[in-house]
PDB file of C-alpha atoms and ligand atoms in Angstrom:
ATOM      1  CA  UNK A   1       1.488  68.284  32.336  1.00 63.00           C
ATOM      2  CA  UNK A   2       0.014  70.617  34.496  1.00 73.00           C
ATOM      3  CA  UNK A   3      -1.210  73.682  32.901  1.00 80.00           C
ATOM      4  CA  UNK A   4      -0.656  76.916  35.021  1.00 97.00           C
ATOM      5  CA  UNK A   5      -2.878  80.497  35.171  1.00 97.00           C
ATOM      6  CA  UNK A   6      -0.265  83.060  36.657  1.00 98.00           C
ATOM      7  CA  UNK A   7       3.354  83.965  36.064  1.00 98.00           C
ATOM      8  CA  UNK A   8       4.639  85.539  38.736  1.00 98.00           C
ATOM      9  CA  UNK A   9       8.702  87.305  36.878  1.00 98.00           C
ATOM     10  CA  UNK A  10      11.984  88.088  39.166  1.00 98.00           C
ATOM     11  CA  UNK A  11      13.028  91.483  37.967  1.00 97.00           C
ATOM     12  CA  UNK A  12      17.050  92.426  37.847  1.00 96.00           C
ATOM     13  CA  UNK A  13      18.393  89.776  35.896  1.00 94.00           C
ATOM     14  CA  UNK A  14      15.118  87.699  34.317  1.00 97.00           C
ATOM     15  CA  UNK A  15      13.558  91.214  32.455  1.00 98.00           C
ATOM     16  CA  UNK A  16      16.163  93.826  32.136  1.00 97.00           C
ATOM     17  CA  UNK A  17      20.294  93.895  32.736  1.00 95.00           C
ATOM     18  CA  UNK A  18      20.820  95.259  35.651  1.00 95.00           C
ATOM     19  CA  UNK A  19      22.316  92.799  37.747  1.00 91.00           C
ATOM     20  CA  UNK A  20      25.638  94.180  36.395  1.00 93.00           C
ATOM     21  CA  UNK A  21      24.919  97.969  37.395  1.00 96.00           C
ATOM     22  CA  UNK A  22      24.552  96.121  41.182  1.00 97.00           C
ATOM     23  CA  UNK A  23      27.926  94.738  40.789  1.00 97.00           C
ATOM     24  CA  UNK A  24      29.369  97.469  39.827  1.00 97.00           C
ATOM     25  CA  UNK A  25      28.048  99.934  42.804  1.00 98.00           C
ATOM     26  CA  UNK A  26      29.098  96.910  45.397  1.00 98.00           C
ATOM     27  CA  UNK A  27      32.463  96.445  44.075  1.00 98.00           C
ATOM     28  CA  UNK A  28      32.973 100.307  43.934  1.00 98.00           C
ATOM     29  CA  UNK A  29      31.974 100.161  47.912  1.00 98.00           C
ATOM     30  CA  UNK A  30      34.684  97.223  48.773  1.00 98.00           C
ATOM     31  CA  UNK A  31      37.253  99.586  46.799  1.00 98.00           C
ATOM     32  CA  UNK A  32      35.738 101.917  49.036  1.00 98.00           C
ATOM     33  CA  UNK A  33      36.612  99.727  51.827  1.00 97.00           C
ATOM     34  CA  UNK A  34      39.525  98.381  51.094  1.00 98.00           C
ATOM     35  CA  UNK A  35      39.010  94.574  49.331  1.00 98.00           C
ATOM     36  CA  UNK A  36      38.629  93.029  46.301  1.00 98.00           C
ATOM     37  CA  UNK A  37      35.034  92.080  45.298  1.00 98.00           C
ATOM     38  CA  UNK A  38      34.823  89.511  42.578  1.00 97.00           C
ATOM     39  CA  UNK A  39      32.083  88.625  39.664  1.00 94.00           C
ATOM     40  CA  UNK A  40      31.922  84.982  41.338  1.00 93.00           C
ATOM     41  CA  UNK A  41      31.459  86.549  44.773  1.00 95.00           C
ATOM     42  CA  UNK A  42      28.939  88.235  43.608  1.00 94.00           C
ATOM     43  CA  UNK A  43      26.867  85.778  42.762  1.00 89.00           C
ATOM     44  CA  UNK A  44      25.602  84.909  47.030  1.00 90.00           C
ATOM     45  CA  UNK A  45      24.218  89.010  46.110  1.00 93.00           C
ATOM     46  CA  UNK A  46      21.548  88.529  43.496  1.00 90.00           C
ATOM     47  CA  UNK A  47      18.034  88.013  45.375  1.00 89.00           C
ATOM     48  CA  UNK A  48      18.625  89.273  48.361  1.00 90.00           C
ATOM     49  CA  UNK A  49      17.556  92.671  49.491  1.00 92.00           C
ATOM     50  CA  UNK A  50      20.446  95.220  49.777  1.00 96.00           C
ATOM     51  CA  UNK A  51      20.894  95.176  53.903  1.00 95.00           C
ATOM     52  CA  UNK A  52      21.457  91.509  53.241  1.00 94.00           C
ATOM     53  CA  UNK A  53      23.391  91.661  50.390  1.00 96.00           C
ATOM     54  CA  UNK A  54      25.741  94.872  52.874  1.00 98.00           C
ATOM     55  CA  UNK A  55      25.895  91.945  55.365  1.00 97.00           C
ATOM     56  CA  UNK A  56      27.358  89.295  52.745  1.00 97.00           C
ATOM     57  CA  UNK A  57      30.339  91.969  50.909  1.00 98.00           C
ATOM     58  CA  UNK A  58      31.071  93.083  54.672  1.00 98.00           C
ATOM     59  CA  UNK A  59      31.350  89.317  55.432  1.00 98.00           C
ATOM     60  CA  UNK A  60      34.060  88.518  52.330  1.00 98.00           C
ATOM     61  CA  UNK A  61      35.712  91.782  53.321  1.00 98.00           C
ATOM     62  CA  UNK A  62      35.521  90.510  57.062  1.00 98.00           C
ATOM     63  CA  UNK A  63      34.737  93.986  57.836  1.00 97.00           C
ATOM     64  CA  UNK A  64      32.818  93.200  61.081  1.00 96.00           C
ATOM     65  CA  UNK A  65      31.234  95.008  64.175  1.00 94.00           C
ATOM     66  CA  UNK A  66      30.466  97.853  62.026  1.00 96.00           C
ATOM     67  CA  UNK A  67      27.336 100.276  63.610  1.00 98.00           C
ATOM     68  CA  UNK A  68      24.078 100.146  62.402  1.00 97.00           C
ATOM     69  CA  UNK A  69      23.770 103.956  61.159  1.00 98.00           C
ATOM     70  CA  UNK A  70      27.642 103.405  59.357  1.00 98.00           C
ATOM     71  CA  UNK A  71      25.463  99.922  57.081  1.00 98.00           C
ATOM     72  CA  UNK A  72      22.509 102.123  56.893  1.00 98.00           C
ATOM     73  CA  UNK A  73      24.999 104.986  55.024  1.00 98.00           C
ATOM     74  CA  UNK A  74      27.007 102.213  53.083  1.00 98.00           C
ATOM     75  CA  UNK A  75      24.069 101.053  51.911  1.00 98.00           C
ATOM     76  CA  UNK A  76      22.878 104.559  50.806  1.00 98.00           C
ATOM     77  CA  UNK A  77      26.216 104.747  49.135  1.00 98.00           C
ATOM     78  CA  UNK A  78      25.632 102.002  47.421  1.00 98.00           C
ATOM     79  CA  UNK A  79      22.048 102.585  46.085  1.00 98.00           C
ATOM     80  CA  UNK A  80      22.765 106.672  44.853  1.00 98.00           C
ATOM     81  CA  UNK A  81      25.394 104.808  43.187  1.00 98.00           C
ATOM     82  CA  UNK A  82      23.054 102.219  41.342  1.00 98.00           C
ATOM     83  CA  UNK A  83      20.741 104.941  41.249  1.00 97.00           C
ATOM     84  CA  UNK A  84      22.699 107.185  39.144  1.00 97.00           C
ATOM     85  CA  UNK A  85      23.654 104.145  36.773  1.00 96.00           C
ATOM     86  CA  UNK A  86      20.424 102.973  35.876  1.00 95.00           C
ATOM     87  CA  UNK A  87      18.629 106.231  35.797  1.00 94.00           C
ATOM     88  CA  UNK A  88      20.721 106.157  32.396  1.00 91.00           C
ATOM     89  CA  UNK A  89      19.320 103.046  31.350  1.00 92.00           C
ATOM     90  CA  UNK A  90      17.485 102.829  28.157  1.00 94.00           C
ATOM     91  CA  UNK A  91      15.378 100.376  26.482  1.00 96.00           C
ATOM     92  CA  UNK A  92      18.305  97.899  25.114  1.00 96.00           C
ATOM     93  CA  UNK A  93      18.421  96.875  29.066  1.00 96.00           C
ATOM     94  CA  UNK A  94      15.401  95.065  28.587  1.00 98.00           C
ATOM     95  CA  UNK A  95      15.965  91.197  28.518  1.00 98.00           C
ATOM     96  CA  UNK A  96      15.634  89.404  24.692  1.00 97.00           C
ATOM     97  CA  UNK A  97      12.460  88.359  25.299  1.00 98.00           C
ATOM     98  CA  UNK A  98      10.744  89.891  27.777  1.00 98.00           C
ATOM     99  CA  UNK A  99       8.299  91.738  25.951  1.00 98.00           C
ATOM    100  CA  UNK A 100       7.195  89.537  23.392  1.00 98.00           C
ATOM    101  CA  UNK A 101       6.567  86.379  25.553  1.00 98.00           C
ATOM    102  CA  UNK A 102       4.640  88.600  28.646  1.00 98.00           C
ATOM    103  CA  UNK A 103       2.764  89.715  25.731  1.00 98.00           C
ATOM    104  CA  UNK A 104       1.735  86.799  24.481  1.00 98.00           C
ATOM    105  CA  UNK A 105       1.297  84.724  27.620  1.00 98.00           C
ATOM    106  CA  UNK A 106      -1.514  87.994  28.344  1.00 97.00           C
ATOM    107  CA  UNK A 107      -2.691  87.783  25.384  1.00 97.00           C
ATOM    108  CA  UNK A 108      -3.258  83.999  26.045  1.00 96.00           C
ATOM    109  CA  UNK A 109      -4.972  84.886  29.458  1.00 97.00           C
ATOM    110  CA  UNK A 110      -2.425  84.860  32.137  1.00 98.00           C
ATOM    111  CA  UNK A 111      -2.169  86.979  34.659  1.00 98.00           C
ATOM    112  CA  UNK A 112       1.389  88.833  35.341  1.00 98.00           C
ATOM    113  CA  UNK A 113       2.721  90.180  38.284  1.00 98.00           C
ATOM    114  CA  UNK A 114       6.209  91.583  39.178  1.00 98.00           C
ATOM    115  CA  UNK A 115       8.209  90.271  42.245  1.00 98.00           C
ATOM    116  CA  UNK A 116      11.225  91.753  42.810  1.00 97.00           C
ATOM    117  CA  UNK A 117      12.937  92.425  45.843  1.00 95.00           C
ATOM    118  CA  UNK A 118      14.243  95.514  44.917  1.00 96.00           C
ATOM    119  CA  UNK A 119      13.288  98.902  45.736  1.00 96.00           C
ATOM    120  CA  UNK A 120      13.923 100.561  43.098  1.00 97.00           C
ATOM    121  CA  UNK A 121      11.392  98.981  40.675  1.00 97.00           C
ATOM    122  CA  UNK A 122       9.165 101.781  39.962  1.00 96.00           C
ATOM    123  CA  UNK A 123      12.190 103.728  38.309  1.00 95.00           C
ATOM    124  CA  UNK A 124      13.459 100.826  36.471  1.00 97.00           C
ATOM    125  CA  UNK A 125       9.807 100.320  35.197  1.00 97.00           C
ATOM    126  CA  UNK A 126       8.650 104.046  33.978  1.00 95.00           C
ATOM    127  CA  UNK A 127      12.017 104.553  32.661  1.00 95.00           C
ATOM    128  CA  UNK A 128      12.079 101.527  30.354  1.00 96.00           C
ATOM    129  CA  UNK A 129       8.107 101.359  30.036  1.00 96.00           C
ATOM    130  CA  UNK A 130       7.692  97.856  31.344  1.00 97.00           C
ATOM    131  CA  UNK A 131       4.448  99.001  33.511  1.00 97.00           C
ATOM    132  CA  UNK A 132       2.089  98.165  31.303  1.00 97.00           C
ATOM    133  CA  UNK A 133       3.125  94.401  30.888  1.00 97.00           C
ATOM    134  CA  UNK A 134       1.832  94.103  34.556  1.00 98.00           C
ATOM    135  CA  UNK A 135      -1.027  93.564  35.959  1.00 98.00           C
ATOM    136  CA  UNK A 136       0.372  93.377  40.194  1.00 98.00           C
ATOM    137  CA  UNK A 137       4.026  95.061  41.226  1.00 98.00           C
ATOM    138  CA  UNK A 138       5.375  93.349  44.392  1.00 98.00           C
ATOM    139  CA  UNK A 139       8.419  95.045  45.343  1.00 97.00           C
ATOM    140  CA  UNK A 140      10.525  94.989  47.870  1.00 95.00           C
ATOM    141  CA  UNK A 141       8.850  98.237  49.437  1.00 96.00           C
ATOM    142  CA  UNK A 142       6.066  95.947  49.784  1.00 97.00           C
ATOM    143  CA  UNK A 143       7.464  93.010  51.843  1.00 96.00           C
ATOM    144  CA  UNK A 144       9.053  92.409  55.135  1.00 94.00           C
ATOM    145  CA  UNK A 145      11.124  88.857  54.820  1.00 93.00           C
ATOM    146  CA  UNK A 146      13.818  89.221  51.918  1.00 89.00           C
ATOM    147  CA  UNK A 147      14.110  85.886  49.187  1.00 93.00           C
ATOM    148  CA  UNK A 148      14.567  82.689  50.070  1.00 94.00           C
ATOM    149  CA  UNK A 149      11.838  83.028  52.381  1.00 96.00           C
ATOM    150  CA  UNK A 150       8.616  83.171  50.472  1.00 98.00           C
ATOM    151  CA  UNK A 151       6.972  86.173  51.546  1.00 98.00           C
ATOM    152  CA  UNK A 152       7.343  87.933  47.719  1.00 98.00           C
ATOM    153  CA  UNK A 153       5.914  85.263  45.552  1.00 98.00           C
ATOM    154  CA  UNK A 154       3.078  85.078  48.057  1.00 98.00           C
ATOM    155  CA  UNK A 155       2.099  88.305  48.095  1.00 98.00           C
ATOM    156  CA  UNK A 156       2.705  88.127  44.312  1.00 98.00           C
ATOM    157  CA  UNK A 157       0.162  85.252  43.404  1.00 98.00           C
ATOM    158  CA  UNK A 158      -2.224  86.851  45.909  1.00 98.00           C
ATOM    159  CA  UNK A 159      -2.087  89.883  44.507  1.00 98.00           C
ATOM    160  CA  UNK A 160      -3.647  88.274  40.826  1.00 98.00           C
ATOM    161  CA  UNK A 161      -5.604  86.096  42.481  1.00 98.00           C
ATOM    162  CA  UNK A 162      -4.509  83.056  41.953  1.00 97.00           C
ATOM    163  CA  UNK A 163      -3.028  80.166  44.185  1.00 97.00           C
ATOM    164  CA  UNK A 164       0.657  79.199  45.223  1.00 98.00           C
ATOM    165  CA  UNK A 165       0.196  75.808  42.976  1.00 97.00           C
ATOM    166  CA  UNK A 166      -1.157  77.999  40.071  1.00 98.00           C
ATOM    167  CA  UNK A 167       1.873  80.299  39.629  1.00 98.00           C
ATOM    168  CA  UNK A 168       5.156  80.282  37.505  1.00 98.00           C
ATOM    169  CA  UNK A 169       8.255  81.554  39.238  1.00 98.00           C
ATOM    170  CA  UNK A 170      10.986  83.177  36.507  1.00 98.00           C
ATOM    171  CA  UNK A 171      14.245  83.534  38.702  1.00 97.00           C
ATOM    172  CA  UNK A 172      18.102  84.175  38.009  1.00 94.00           C
ATOM    173  CA  UNK A 173      18.975  83.806  41.338  1.00 92.00           C
ATOM    174  CA  UNK A 174      19.211  80.769  43.712  1.00 92.00           C
ATOM    175  CA  UNK A 175      17.841  82.750  46.563  1.00 92.00           C
ATOM    176  CA  UNK A 176      14.801  82.874  44.503  1.00 96.00           C
ATOM    177  CA  UNK A 177      14.451  79.465  43.632  1.00 97.00           C
ATOM    178  CA  UNK A 178      14.849  78.463  46.936  1.00 97.00           C
ATOM    179  CA  UNK A 179      11.649  80.958  48.146  1.00 98.00           C
ATOM    180  CA  UNK A 180       9.940  80.229  44.564  1.00 98.00           C
ATOM    181  CA  UNK A 181       9.586  76.255  45.876  1.00 98.00           C
ATOM    182  CA  UNK A 182       8.954  77.154  49.622  1.00 98.00           C
ATOM    183  CA  UNK A 183       5.465  79.203  48.098  1.00 98.00           C
ATOM    184  CA  UNK A 184       4.836  75.656  46.632  1.00 98.00           C
ATOM    185  CA  UNK A 185       5.151  77.741  43.089  1.00 98.00           C
ATOM    186  CA  UNK A 186       6.819  75.886  39.949  1.00 98.00           C
ATOM    187  CA  UNK A 187      10.082  77.612  39.213  1.00 98.00           C
ATOM    188  CA  UNK A 188      12.228  78.474  36.229  1.00 98.00           C
ATOM    189  CA  UNK A 189      15.891  79.089  36.877  1.00 98.00           C
ATOM    190  CA  UNK A 190      17.103  81.377  34.253  1.00 97.00           C
ATOM    191  CA  UNK A 191      20.715  81.773  32.884  1.00 94.00           C
ATOM    192  CA  UNK A 192      23.138  78.546  33.924  1.00 87.00           C
ATOM    193  CA  UNK A 193      22.486  75.169  36.217  1.00 84.00           C
ATOM    194  CA  UNK A 194      24.831  75.167  38.506  1.00 82.00           C
ATOM    195  CA  UNK A 195      23.633  78.755  40.520  1.00 80.00           C
ATOM    196  CA  UNK A 196      20.275  77.131  40.015  1.00 91.00           C
ATOM    197  CA  UNK A 197      20.228  73.927  41.991  1.00 91.00           C
ATOM    198  CA  UNK A 198      16.271  73.203  42.696  1.00 95.00           C
ATOM    199  CA  UNK A 199      15.035  74.712  39.982  1.00 97.00           C
ATOM    200  CA  UNK A 200      11.959  72.515  37.843  1.00 97.00           C
ATOM    201  CA  UNK A 201      13.344  74.011  35.031  1.00 97.00           C
ATOM    202  CA  UNK A 202      16.299  75.786  33.108  1.00 97.00           C
ATOM    203  CA  UNK A 203      16.455  78.336  30.232  1.00 97.00           C
ATOM    204  CA  UNK A 204      18.676  80.140  29.184  1.00 97.00           C
ATOM    205  CA  UNK A 205      16.332  83.237  29.484  1.00 98.00           C
ATOM    206  CA  UNK A 206      12.858  84.412  28.530  1.00 98.00           C
ATOM    207  CA  UNK A 207      13.657  83.961  24.660  1.00 98.00           C
ATOM    208  CA  UNK A 208      12.835  80.831  24.819  1.00 98.00           C
ATOM    209  CA  UNK A 209       8.668  82.106  24.573  1.00 97.00           C
ATOM    210  CA  UNK A 210       7.841  78.266  22.445  1.00 97.00           C
ATOM    211  CA  UNK A 211       8.619  76.560  25.315  1.00 97.00           C
ATOM    212  CA  UNK A 212       7.284  78.915  28.518  1.00 98.00           C
ATOM    213  CA  UNK A 213       4.261  79.277  26.496  1.00 97.00           C
ATOM    214  CA  UNK A 214       4.018  75.336  26.595  1.00 96.00           C
ATOM    215  CA  UNK A 215       3.888  75.452  30.444  1.00 96.00           C
ATOM    216  CA  UNK A 216       0.239  77.488  30.729  1.00 96.00           C
ATOM    217  CA  UNK A 217      -0.955  75.381  27.883  1.00 84.00           C
TER     218      UNK A 217
HETATM  219  C1  BG6 B   1      17.598  92.284  43.687  1.00 84.23           C
HETATM  220  C2  BG6 B   1      18.492  92.144  43.400  1.00 84.23           C
HETATM  221  O1  BG6 B   1      16.481  91.627  42.813  1.00 84.23           O
HETATM  222  O2  BG6 B   1      16.896  93.538  44.485  1.00 84.23           O
HETATM  223  C3  BG6 B   1      19.942  91.828  44.045  1.00 84.23           C
HETATM  224  O3  BG6 B   1      19.099  90.768  42.545  1.00 84.23           O
HETATM  225  C4  BG6 B   1      19.299  93.494  44.963  1.00 84.23           C
HETATM  226  O4  BG6 B   1      20.638  92.341  43.410  1.00 84.23           O
HETATM  227  C5  BG6 B   1      17.827  93.198  45.595  1.00 84.23           C
HETATM  228  O5  BG6 B   1      20.453  93.725  46.015  1.00 84.23           O
HETATM  229  C6  BG6 B   1      18.173  94.596  46.497  1.00 84.23           C
HETATM  230  O6  BG6 B   1      17.329  95.514  45.204  1.00 84.23           O
HETATM  231  P1  BG6 B   1      16.999  97.467  45.283  1.00 84.23           P
HETATM  232  O7  BG6 B   1      17.322  98.081  44.056  1.00 84.23           O
HETATM  233  O8  BG6 B   1      16.199  98.062  46.726  1.00 84.23           O
HETATM  234  O9  BG6 B   1      18.670  97.491  46.008  1.00 84.23           O
HETATM  235 MG1   MG B   2      17.312  88.657  40.120  1.00 84.23          MG
END
């Protein structure tokens, strides 16, 4: 088996349990617009950018032809609720195994990057004191094309000084798995097999430390 040298981690739903706050803010927005937005609908939003998420949500609610300034306003509303939620989070929201696994990888000489679509990564990493676990941070402020475009992962590999075929991506979103495969990387799905078609391997979470370390031996 090939041995990898670089590990790229998505943020929401992989290292921190923030996906539920994204959902809560989107659900609240939909409610205000007069339609229901279910958890099943929300699966389509995972991994994709804020504006793309809004477009999908409006599609679900059959809301059409809003002018761009209204779209911007709706994104701002959603984000202000989301920031309210995450400004109260504490270390209990760090997903199990994150600190242990990333610390061990580093100890084994593996370089680590955060590769997320979120523009709120600084707030979350600072609040949860996770910043020091990463050698590079590439977030939604640094990429132009959202997942499933491979840009975020290619930029993260470049920031670490690695080639795509030396990288392992950890992702909980289908759009992220697609992006990782397009980047020519090994994709580890986090969560449920049925949502992560195309992943090279699926594990329940970063608590599977031994299985993860084996990829880098
Ligand atoms: C991704 C989330 O990590 O970031 C998406 O899975 C979210 O649900 C996207 O829409 C953008 O995040 P933010 O924090 O910039 O709105
Ligand atoms: Mg995610």
